[in-house]
Tab-separated table of C-alpha atoms in Angstrom:
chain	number	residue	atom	x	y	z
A	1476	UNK	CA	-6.962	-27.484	-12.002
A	1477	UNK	CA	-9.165	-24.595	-12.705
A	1478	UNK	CA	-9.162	-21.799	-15.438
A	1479	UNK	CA	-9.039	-18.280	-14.259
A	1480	UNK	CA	-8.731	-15.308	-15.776
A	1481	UNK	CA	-7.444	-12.102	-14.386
A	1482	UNK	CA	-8.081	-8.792	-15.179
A	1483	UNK	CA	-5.503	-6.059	-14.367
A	1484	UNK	CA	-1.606	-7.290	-13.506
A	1485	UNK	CA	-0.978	-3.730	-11.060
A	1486	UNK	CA	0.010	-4.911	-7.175
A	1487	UNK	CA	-3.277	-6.731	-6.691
A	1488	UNK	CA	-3.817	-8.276	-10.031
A	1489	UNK	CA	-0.100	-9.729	-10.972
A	1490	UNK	CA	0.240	-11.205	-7.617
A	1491	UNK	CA	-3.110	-12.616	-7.612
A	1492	UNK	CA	-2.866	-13.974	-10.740
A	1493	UNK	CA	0.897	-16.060	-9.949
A	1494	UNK	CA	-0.008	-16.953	-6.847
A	1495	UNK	CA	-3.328	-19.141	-8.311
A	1496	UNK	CA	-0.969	-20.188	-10.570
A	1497	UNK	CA	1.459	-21.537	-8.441
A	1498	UNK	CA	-1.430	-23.418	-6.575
A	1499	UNK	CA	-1.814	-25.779	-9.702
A	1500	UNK	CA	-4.049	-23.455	-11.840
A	1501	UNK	CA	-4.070	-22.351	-15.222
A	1502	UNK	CA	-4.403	-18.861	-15.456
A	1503	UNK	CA	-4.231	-16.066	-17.801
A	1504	UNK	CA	-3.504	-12.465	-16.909
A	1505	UNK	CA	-4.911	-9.933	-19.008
A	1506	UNK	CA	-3.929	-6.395	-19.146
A	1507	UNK	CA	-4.726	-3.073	-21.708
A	1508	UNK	CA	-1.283	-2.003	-21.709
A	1509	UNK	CA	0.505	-3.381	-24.365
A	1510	UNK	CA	3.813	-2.525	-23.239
A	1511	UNK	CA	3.396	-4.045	-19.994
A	1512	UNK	CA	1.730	-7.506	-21.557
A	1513	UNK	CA	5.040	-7.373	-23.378
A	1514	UNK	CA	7.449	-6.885	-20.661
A	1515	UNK	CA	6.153	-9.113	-18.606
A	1516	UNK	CA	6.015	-11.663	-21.344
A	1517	UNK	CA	9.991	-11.618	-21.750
A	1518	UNK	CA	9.891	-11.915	-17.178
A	1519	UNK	CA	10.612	-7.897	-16.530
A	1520	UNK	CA	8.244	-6.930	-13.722
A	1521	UNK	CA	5.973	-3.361	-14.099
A	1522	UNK	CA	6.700	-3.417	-9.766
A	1523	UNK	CA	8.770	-4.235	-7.422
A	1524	UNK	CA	7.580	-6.773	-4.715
A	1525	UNK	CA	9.712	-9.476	-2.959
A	1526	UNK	CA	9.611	-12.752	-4.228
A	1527	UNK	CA	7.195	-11.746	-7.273
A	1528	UNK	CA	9.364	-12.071	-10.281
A	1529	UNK	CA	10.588	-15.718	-9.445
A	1530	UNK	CA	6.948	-16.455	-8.533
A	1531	UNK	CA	5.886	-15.260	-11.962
A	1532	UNK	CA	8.826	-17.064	-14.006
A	1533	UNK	CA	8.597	-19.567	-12.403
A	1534	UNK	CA	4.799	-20.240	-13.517
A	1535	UNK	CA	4.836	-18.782	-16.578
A	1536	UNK	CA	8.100	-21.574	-17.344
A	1537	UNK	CA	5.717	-24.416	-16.336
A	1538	UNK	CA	2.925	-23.117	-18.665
A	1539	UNK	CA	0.403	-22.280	-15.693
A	1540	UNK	CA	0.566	-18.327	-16.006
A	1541	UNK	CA	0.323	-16.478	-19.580
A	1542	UNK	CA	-0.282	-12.861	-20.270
A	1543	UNK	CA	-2.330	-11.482	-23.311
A	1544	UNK	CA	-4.339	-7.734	-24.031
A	1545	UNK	CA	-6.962	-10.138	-25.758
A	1546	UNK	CA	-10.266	-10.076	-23.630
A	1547	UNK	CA	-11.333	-13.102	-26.275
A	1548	UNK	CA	-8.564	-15.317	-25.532
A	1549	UNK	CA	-8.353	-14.853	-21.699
A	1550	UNK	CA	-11.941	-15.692	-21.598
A	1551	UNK	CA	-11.784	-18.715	-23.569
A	1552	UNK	CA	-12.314	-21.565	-21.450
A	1553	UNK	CA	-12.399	-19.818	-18.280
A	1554	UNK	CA	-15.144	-20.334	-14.993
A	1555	UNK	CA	-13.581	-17.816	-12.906
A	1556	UNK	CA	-12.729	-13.983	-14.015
A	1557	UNK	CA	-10.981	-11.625	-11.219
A	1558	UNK	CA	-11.441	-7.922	-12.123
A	1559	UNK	CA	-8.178	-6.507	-10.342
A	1560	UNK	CA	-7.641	-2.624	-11.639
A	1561	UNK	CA	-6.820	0.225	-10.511
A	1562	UNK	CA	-9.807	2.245	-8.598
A	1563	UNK	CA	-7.859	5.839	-7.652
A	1564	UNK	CA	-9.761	8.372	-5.819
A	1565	UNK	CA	-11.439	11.052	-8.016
A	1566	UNK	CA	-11.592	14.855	-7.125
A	1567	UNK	CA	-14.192	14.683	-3.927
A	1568	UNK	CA	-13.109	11.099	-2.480
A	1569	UNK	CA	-15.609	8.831	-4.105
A	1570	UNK	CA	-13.224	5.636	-6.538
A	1571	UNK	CA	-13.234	6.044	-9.848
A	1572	UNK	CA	-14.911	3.156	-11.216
A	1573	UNK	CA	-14.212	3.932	-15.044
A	1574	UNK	CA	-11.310	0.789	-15.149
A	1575	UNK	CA	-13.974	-1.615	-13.407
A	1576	UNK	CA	-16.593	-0.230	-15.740
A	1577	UNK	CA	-14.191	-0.707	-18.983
A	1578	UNK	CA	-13.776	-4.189	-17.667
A	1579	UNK	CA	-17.356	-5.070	-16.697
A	1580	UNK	CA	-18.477	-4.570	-20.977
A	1581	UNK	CA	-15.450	-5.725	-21.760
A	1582	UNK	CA	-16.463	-9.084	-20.451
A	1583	UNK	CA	-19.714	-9.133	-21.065
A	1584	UNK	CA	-18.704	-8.568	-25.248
A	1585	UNK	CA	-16.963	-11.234	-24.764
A	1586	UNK	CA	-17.787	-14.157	-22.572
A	1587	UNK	CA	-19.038	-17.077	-24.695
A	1588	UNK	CA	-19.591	-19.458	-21.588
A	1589	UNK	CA	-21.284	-19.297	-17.958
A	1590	UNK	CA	-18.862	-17.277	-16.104
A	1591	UNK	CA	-18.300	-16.057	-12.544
A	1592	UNK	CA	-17.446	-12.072	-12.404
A	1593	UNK	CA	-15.492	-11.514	-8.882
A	1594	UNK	CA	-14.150	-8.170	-7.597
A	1595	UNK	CA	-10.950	-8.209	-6.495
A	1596	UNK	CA	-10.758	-4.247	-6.674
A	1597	UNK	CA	-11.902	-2.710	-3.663
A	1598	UNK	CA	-14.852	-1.111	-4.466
A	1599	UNK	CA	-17.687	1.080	-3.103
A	1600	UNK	CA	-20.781	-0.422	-1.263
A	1601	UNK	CA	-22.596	-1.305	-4.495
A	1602	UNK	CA	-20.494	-1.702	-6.886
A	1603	UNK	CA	-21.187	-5.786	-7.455
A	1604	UNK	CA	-24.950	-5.202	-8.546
A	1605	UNK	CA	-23.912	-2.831	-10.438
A	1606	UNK	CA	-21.152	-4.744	-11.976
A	1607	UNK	CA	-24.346	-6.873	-12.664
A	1608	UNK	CA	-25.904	-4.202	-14.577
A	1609	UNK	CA	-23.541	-3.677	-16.617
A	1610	UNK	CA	-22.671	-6.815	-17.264
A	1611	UNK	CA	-26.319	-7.608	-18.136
A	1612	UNK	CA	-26.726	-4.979	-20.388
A	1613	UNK	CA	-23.889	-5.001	-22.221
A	1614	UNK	CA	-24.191	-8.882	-23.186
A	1615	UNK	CA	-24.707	-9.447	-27.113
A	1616	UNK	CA	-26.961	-12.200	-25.892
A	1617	UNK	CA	-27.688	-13.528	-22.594
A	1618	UNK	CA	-25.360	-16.094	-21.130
A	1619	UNK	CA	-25.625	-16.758	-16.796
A	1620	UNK	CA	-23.554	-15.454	-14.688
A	1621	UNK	CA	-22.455	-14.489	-11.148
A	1622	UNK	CA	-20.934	-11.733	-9.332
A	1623	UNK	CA	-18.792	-12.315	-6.401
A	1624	UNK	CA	-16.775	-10.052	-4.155
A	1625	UNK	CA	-13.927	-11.243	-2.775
A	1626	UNK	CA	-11.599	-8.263	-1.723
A	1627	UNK	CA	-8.244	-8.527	-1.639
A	1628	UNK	CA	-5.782	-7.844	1.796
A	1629	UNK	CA	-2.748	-7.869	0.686
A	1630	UNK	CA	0.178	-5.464	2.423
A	1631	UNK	CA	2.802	-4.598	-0.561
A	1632	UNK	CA	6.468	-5.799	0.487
A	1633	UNK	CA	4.618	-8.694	2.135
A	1634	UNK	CA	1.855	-9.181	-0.820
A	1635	UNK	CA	2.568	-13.115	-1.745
A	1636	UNK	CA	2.837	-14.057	1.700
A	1637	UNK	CA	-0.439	-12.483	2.483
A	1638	UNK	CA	-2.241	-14.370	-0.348
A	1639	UNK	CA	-0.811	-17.523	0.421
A	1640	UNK	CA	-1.534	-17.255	4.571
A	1641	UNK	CA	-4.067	-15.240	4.612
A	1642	UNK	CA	-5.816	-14.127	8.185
A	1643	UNK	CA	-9.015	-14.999	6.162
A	1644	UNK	CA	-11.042	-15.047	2.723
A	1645	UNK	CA	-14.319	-12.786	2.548
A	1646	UNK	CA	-16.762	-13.986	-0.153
A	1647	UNK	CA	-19.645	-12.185	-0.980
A	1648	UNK	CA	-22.280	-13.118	-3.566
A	1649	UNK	CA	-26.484	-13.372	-4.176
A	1650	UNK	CA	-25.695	-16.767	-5.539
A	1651	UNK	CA	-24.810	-19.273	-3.079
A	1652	UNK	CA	-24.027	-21.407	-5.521
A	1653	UNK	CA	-20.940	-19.051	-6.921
A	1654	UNK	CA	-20.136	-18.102	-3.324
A	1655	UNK	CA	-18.915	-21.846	-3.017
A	1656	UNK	CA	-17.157	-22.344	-5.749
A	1657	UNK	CA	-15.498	-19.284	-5.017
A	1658	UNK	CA	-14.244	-20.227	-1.635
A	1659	UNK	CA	-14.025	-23.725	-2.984
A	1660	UNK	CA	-11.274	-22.031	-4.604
A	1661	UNK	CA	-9.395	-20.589	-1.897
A	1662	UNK	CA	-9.395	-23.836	0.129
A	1663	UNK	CA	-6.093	-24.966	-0.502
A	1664	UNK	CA	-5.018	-21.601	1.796
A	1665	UNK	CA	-6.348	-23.530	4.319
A	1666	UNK	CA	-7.819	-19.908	6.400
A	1667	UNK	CA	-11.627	-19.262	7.683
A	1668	UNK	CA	-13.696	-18.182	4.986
A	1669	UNK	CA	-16.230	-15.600	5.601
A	1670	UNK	CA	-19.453	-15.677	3.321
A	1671	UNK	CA	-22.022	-13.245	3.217
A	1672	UNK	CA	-23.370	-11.128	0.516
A	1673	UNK	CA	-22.177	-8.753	-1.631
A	1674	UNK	CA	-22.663	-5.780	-0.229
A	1675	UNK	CA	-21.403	-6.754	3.036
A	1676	UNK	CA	-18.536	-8.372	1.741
A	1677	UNK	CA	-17.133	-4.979	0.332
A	1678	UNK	CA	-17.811	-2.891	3.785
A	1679	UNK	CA	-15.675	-5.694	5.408
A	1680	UNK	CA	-12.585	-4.187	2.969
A	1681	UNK	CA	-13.532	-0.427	3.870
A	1682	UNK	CA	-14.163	-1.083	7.304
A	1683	UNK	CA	-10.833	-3.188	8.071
A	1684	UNK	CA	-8.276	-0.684	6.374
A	1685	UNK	CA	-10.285	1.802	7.994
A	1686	UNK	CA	-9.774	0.961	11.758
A	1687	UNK	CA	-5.645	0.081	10.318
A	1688	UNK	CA	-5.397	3.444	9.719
A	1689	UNK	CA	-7.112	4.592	12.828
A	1690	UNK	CA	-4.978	2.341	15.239
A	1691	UNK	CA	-2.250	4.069	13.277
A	1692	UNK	CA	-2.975	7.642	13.926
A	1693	UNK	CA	-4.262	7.160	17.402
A	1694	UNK	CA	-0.937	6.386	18.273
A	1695	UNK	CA	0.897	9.338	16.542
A	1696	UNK	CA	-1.742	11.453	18.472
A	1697	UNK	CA	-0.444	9.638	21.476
A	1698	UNK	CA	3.303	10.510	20.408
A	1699	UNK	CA	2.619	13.924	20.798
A	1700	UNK	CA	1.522	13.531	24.233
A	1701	UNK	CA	4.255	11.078	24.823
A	1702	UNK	CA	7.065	13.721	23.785
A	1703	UNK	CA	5.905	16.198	25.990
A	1704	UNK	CA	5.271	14.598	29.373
A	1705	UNK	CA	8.111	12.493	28.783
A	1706	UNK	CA	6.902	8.845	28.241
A	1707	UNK	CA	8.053	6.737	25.434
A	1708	UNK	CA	5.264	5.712	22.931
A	1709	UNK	CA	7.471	2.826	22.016
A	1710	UNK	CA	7.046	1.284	25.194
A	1711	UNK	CA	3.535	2.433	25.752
A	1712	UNK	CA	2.471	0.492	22.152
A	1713	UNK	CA	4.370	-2.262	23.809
A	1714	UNK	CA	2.573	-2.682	26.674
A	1715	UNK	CA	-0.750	-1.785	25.036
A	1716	UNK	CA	0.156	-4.870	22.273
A	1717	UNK	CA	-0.236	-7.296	25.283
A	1718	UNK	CA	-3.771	-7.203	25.663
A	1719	UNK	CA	-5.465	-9.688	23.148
A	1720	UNK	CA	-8.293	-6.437	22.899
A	1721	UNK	CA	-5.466	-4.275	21.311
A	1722	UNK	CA	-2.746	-6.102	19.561
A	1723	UNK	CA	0.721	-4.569	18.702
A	1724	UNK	CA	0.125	-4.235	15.158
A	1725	UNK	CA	-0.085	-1.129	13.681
A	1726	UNK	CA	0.623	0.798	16.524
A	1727	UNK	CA	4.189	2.020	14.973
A	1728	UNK	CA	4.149	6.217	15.416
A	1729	UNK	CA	5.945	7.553	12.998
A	1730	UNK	CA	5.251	9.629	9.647
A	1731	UNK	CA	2.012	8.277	8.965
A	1732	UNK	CA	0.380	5.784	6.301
A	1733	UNK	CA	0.354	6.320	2.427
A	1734	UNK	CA	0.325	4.184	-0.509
A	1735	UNK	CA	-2.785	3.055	-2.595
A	1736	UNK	CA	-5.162	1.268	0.047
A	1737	UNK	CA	-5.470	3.126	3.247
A	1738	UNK	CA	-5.038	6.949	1.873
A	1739	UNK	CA	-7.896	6.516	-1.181
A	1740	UNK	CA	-10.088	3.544	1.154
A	1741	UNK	CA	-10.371	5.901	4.188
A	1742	UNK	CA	-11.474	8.673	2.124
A	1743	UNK	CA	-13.641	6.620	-0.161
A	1744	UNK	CA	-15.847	5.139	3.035
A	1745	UNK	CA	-15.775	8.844	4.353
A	1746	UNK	CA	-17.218	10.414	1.189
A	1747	UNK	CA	-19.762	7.382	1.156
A	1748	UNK	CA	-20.832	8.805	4.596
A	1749	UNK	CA	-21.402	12.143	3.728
A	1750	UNK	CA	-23.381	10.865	0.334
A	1751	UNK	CA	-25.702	8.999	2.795
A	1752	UNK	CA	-25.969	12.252	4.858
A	1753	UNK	CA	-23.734	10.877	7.470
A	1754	UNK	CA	-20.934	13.128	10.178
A	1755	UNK	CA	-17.633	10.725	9.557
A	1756	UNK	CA	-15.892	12.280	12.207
A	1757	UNK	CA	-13.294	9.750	13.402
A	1758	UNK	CA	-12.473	9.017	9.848
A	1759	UNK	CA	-11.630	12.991	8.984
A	1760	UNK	CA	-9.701	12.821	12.048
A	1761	UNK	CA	-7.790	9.887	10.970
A	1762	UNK	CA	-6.978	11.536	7.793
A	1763	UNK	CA	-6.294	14.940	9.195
A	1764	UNK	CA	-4.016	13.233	12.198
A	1765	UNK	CA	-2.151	11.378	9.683
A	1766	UNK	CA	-1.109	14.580	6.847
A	1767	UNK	CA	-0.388	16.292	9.877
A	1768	UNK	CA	2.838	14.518	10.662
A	1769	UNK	CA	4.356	14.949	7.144
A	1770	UNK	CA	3.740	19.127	8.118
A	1771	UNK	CA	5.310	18.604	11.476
A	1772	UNK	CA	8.639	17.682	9.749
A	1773	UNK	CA	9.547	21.185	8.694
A	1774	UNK	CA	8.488	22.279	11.863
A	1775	UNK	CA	10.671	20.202	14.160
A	1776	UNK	CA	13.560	20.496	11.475
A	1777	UNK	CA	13.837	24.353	12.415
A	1778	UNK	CA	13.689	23.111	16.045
A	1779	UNK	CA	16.785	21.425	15.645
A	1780	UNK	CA	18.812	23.684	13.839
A	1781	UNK	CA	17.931	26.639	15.683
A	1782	UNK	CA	15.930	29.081	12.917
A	1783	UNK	CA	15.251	28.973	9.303
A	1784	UNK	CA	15.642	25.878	6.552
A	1785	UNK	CA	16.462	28.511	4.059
A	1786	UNK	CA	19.667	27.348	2.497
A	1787	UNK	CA	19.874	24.150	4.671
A	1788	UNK	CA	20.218	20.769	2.674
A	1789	UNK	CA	18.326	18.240	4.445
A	1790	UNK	CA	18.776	14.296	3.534
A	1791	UNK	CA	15.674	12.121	3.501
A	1792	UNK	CA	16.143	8.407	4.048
A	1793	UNK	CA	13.874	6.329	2.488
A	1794	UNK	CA	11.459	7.772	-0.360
A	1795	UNK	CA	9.253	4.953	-0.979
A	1796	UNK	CA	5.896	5.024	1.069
A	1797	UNK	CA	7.115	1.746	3.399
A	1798	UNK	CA	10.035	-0.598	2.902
A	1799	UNK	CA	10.416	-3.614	0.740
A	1800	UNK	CA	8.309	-1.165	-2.467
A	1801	UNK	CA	8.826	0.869	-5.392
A	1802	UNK	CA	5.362	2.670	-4.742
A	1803	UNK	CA	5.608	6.324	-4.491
A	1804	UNK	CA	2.030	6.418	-4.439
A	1805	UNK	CA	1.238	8.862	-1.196
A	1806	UNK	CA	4.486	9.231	-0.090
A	1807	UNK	CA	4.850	10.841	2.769
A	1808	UNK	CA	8.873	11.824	1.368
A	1809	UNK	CA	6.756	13.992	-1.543
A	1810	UNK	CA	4.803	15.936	0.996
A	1811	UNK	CA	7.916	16.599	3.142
A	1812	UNK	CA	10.377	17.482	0.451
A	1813	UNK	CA	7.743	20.242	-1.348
A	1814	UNK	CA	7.718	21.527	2.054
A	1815	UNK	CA	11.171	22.007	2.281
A	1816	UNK	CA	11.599	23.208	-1.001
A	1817	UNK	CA	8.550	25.956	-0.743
A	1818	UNK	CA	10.607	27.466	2.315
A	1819	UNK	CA	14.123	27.489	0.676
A	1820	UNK	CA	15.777	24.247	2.003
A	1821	UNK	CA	17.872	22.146	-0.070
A	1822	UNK	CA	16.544	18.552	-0.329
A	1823	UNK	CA	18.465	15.240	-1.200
A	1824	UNK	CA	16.647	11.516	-1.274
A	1825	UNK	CA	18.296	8.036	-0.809
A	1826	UNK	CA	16.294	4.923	-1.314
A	1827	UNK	CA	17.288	1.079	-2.196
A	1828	UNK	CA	14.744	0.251	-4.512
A	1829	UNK	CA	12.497	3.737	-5.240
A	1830	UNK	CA	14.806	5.898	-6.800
A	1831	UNK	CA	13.898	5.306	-10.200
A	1832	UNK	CA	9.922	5.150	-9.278
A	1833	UNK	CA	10.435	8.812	-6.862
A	1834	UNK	CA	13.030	10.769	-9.626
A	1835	UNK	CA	10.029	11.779	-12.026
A	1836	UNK	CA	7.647	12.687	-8.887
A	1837	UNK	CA	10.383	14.456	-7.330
A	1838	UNK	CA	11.926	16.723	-9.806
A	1839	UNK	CA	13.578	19.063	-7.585
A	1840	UNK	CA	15.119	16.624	-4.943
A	1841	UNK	CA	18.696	15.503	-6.026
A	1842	UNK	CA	18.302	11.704	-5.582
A	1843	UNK	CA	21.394	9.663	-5.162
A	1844	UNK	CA	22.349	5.857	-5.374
A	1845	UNK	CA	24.722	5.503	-2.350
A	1846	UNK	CA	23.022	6.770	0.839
A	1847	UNK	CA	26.868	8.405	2.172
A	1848	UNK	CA	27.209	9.998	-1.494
A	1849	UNK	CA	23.741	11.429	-0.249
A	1850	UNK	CA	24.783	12.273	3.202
A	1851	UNK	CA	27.953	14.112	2.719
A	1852	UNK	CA	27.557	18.246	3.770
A	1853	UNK	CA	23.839	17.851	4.825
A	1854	UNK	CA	22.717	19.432	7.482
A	1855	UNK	CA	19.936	16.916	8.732
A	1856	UNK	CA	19.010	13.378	8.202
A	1857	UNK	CA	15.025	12.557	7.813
A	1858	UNK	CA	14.461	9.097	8.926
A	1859	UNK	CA	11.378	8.381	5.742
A	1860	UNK	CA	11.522	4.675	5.439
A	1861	UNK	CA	12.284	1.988	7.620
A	1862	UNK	CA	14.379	0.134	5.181
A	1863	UNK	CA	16.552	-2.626	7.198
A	1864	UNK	CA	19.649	-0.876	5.581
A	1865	UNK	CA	18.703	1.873	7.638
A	1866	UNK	CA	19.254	-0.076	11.010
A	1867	UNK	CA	22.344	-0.693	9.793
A	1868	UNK	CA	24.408	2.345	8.651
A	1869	UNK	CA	27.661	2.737	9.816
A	1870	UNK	CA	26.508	5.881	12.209
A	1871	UNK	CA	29.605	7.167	13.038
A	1872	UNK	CA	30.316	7.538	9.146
A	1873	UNK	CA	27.430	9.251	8.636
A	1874	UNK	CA	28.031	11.328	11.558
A	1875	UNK	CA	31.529	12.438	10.056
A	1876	UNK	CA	29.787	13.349	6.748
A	1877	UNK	CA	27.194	15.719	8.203
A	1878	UNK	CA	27.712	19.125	8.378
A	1879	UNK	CA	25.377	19.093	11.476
A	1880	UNK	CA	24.737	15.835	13.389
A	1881	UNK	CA	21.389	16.140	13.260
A	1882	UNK	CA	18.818	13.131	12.759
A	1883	UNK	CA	15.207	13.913	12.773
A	1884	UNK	CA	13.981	10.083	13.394
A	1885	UNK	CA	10.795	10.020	11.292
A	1886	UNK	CA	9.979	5.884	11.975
A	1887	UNK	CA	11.830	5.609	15.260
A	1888	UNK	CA	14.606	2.958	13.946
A	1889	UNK	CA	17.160	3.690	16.311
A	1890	UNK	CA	17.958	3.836	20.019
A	1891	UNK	CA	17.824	7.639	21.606
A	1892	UNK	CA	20.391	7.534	24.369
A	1893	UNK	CA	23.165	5.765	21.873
A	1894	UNK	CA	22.159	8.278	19.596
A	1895	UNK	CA	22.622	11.171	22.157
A	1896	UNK	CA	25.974	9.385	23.115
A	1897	UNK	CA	27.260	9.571	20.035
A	1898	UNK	CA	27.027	12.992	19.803
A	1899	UNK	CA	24.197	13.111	17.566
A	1900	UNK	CA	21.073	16.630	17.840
A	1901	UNK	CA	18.602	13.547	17.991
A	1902	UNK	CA	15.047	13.621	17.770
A	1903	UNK	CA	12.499	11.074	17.602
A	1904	UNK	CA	8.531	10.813	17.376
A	1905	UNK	CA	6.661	10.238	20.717
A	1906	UNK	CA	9.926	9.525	22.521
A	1907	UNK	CA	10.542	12.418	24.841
A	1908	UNK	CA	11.202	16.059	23.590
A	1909	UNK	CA	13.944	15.897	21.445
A	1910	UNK	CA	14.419	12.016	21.795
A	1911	UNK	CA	15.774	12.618	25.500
């Protein structure tokens, strides 16, 4: 059994911290927000995440997982401290380190033992030596330690089976010596470990939700192409998933990615570029690709309704950034419904599990909790998230509660020609102008 503190209980830090818990380690999880420390101490969760609240009961029941705001107690005892906070993009692109920082002298004021510092956050090229630095500096008096990176891959809605079957671990460190006992650590996930240095270790983060993100708007580039000669990107990211080279993942067209990693990490390695007086081209095409298919919404809306949005209530479903979250965090839905709004349309939201996170973000979208309350006398239906309830809506309802039958199929959930034989104005991405 090992002690382990972590630092920050957002997506990455909570699920890190239960998950090391449930493989037979003590470990406290440390937070500045009192009110969160609190909640989660009585078993209510600050997110939503499958599986994560029995996870953290469980562990916290068997005495394996506390919480505390204390830096001094979580450090007490400890050989391994994750820093997991939140590193948003500032103004121009570049992270904003000022959580790691805050956490960096927070340690260091209070570490009474040898300790090894690893960064869970992802973090720009750099930012271990001079997590170092600070650490160093900040020390009352000089006790060892180590800084290792070990960034984190998890996908939210699928975050604790990520960590517990991982593709790999990535461990980067100066000292060998912490490098193993870090991975030494992450051998009961029984997956390849990669060990390099530190530096390295944090491009491999940047550079692997970078290419995600680029797989993902090469093929909504494609879908374009695909609507108008007539070939269905579906099938084309099918047959392109065959070859080993390629692989069908992330080759879904659609609305584009959001949330916290890809969004803030592709903009992050671009605005390292630039600093290093570098042309990131692909990546502002990526980014520029992907915020163009929120703006193509409105666009293809007036297509299908023959003229203006003013004074047309359009229905999105789904609000959250991807299924099986809460995270509003880059929605594409928030981009989409100002839109509407700014030219006079009418805009209504349905989502499972978001409504509560999108309502304050949202202020001028009437969000409902039934998805047919919702539907009734709109006059389109935004496919936003491809929430499994989705798949299976009684269509012919819906239909009947429209004013127009008109689905603009934003993640390309359902079938075109049952669509068309239903009688519904049908149109979905990359599938054949107007889903036909």
């Amino acid at each position: 059994m090992k002690q382990i503190c972590v630092i920050g209980v957002g997506y990455v830090g909570l699920v890190t911290a239960a998950c090391f818990a449930d493989l037979g380690n003590r470990v406290v999880a440390l937070d500045v927000d009192e009110q969160r420390v609190a909640n989660l101490k009585k078993g209510t969760m600050p997110i939503y995440e499958p599986g994560l609240e029995e996870l953290v009961k469980r562990n916290t029941k068997s005495g394996r997982l506390s919480f505390t705001t204390s830096y001094a107690e979580a450090l007490k005892g400890v050989e391994f401290a994750f820093i997991a906070v939140g590193t948003p993009s500032g103004v121009d692109g570049n992270a904003d380190l000022q959580y790691v920082d805050a956490a960096a002298r927070s340690i260091a004021k209070n570490m009474t033992a040898p300790l090894i510092i690893i960064n869970k956050s992802t973090v720009p090229i750099g930012t271990g030596d001079w997590v170092a630095d600070i650490v160093k500096s900040a020390q009352p008096k000089p006790i060892n330690f180590a800084v290792v990176s070990c960034p984190e891959f998890l996908r939210e809605g699928s975050a604790i089976t990520d960590f517990m079957n991982p593709h790999r671990n990535v461990i980067g460190s100066l000292d060998r010596d912490a490098a193993d006992k870090v991975a030494q650590l992450h051998l009961p996930l029984r997956a390849p470990i990669v060990i390099t240095d530190l530096r390295t270790a944090e491009m491999i983060k940047y550079a692997s939700n970078a290419f995600l993100a680029t797989k993902i708007s090469f093929i909504n580039e494609l879908a374009d192409l695909c609507e108008l000669v007539g070939a269905d990107v579906k099938e084309v990211a099918a047959g392109m998933g065959y070859d080993a080279r390629i692989g069908r993942h992330f080759l879904d067209a659609g609305l584009g990615w959001g949330g916290s990693c890809f969004p803030k990490d592709v903009e992050a390695l671009a605005y390292m570029a630039k600093e290093k007086g570098l042309n990131p081209r692909i990546l502002n095409d990526v980014m520029d690709i992907n915020y163009d298919r929120r703006k193509a919404v409105v666009r293809h809306l007036e297509q299908l309704l023959n003229g203006s949005l003013k004074g047309k209530t359009i229905g999105l479903l789904g609000l959250a950034f991807k299924p099986n979250t809460d995270d509003m965090r880059d929605a594409p839905s928030i981009d989409i419904s100002n839109s509407l709004i700014a030219i006079g349309a009418k805009v209504r939201g349905y989502d499972p599990v978001a409504r509560h996170t999108a309502a304050p973000l949202m202020p001028k979208v009437e969000i409902f909790d039934d998805v047919y309350k919702m539907a009734k006398d709109c006059d389109a239906l935004v496919v936003v998230t491809e929430w499994n309830e989705f798949k299976q809506l009684d269509l012919e309802k819906l239909k009947g509660l429209l004013n127009c039958p008109v689905v603009y199929d934003g993640r390309n959930i359902y079938d075109p020609a049952s669509m068309k034989e239903m009688g519904f104005t049908y149109r979905a991405i990359g599938r054949g102008l107007n889903g036909k």
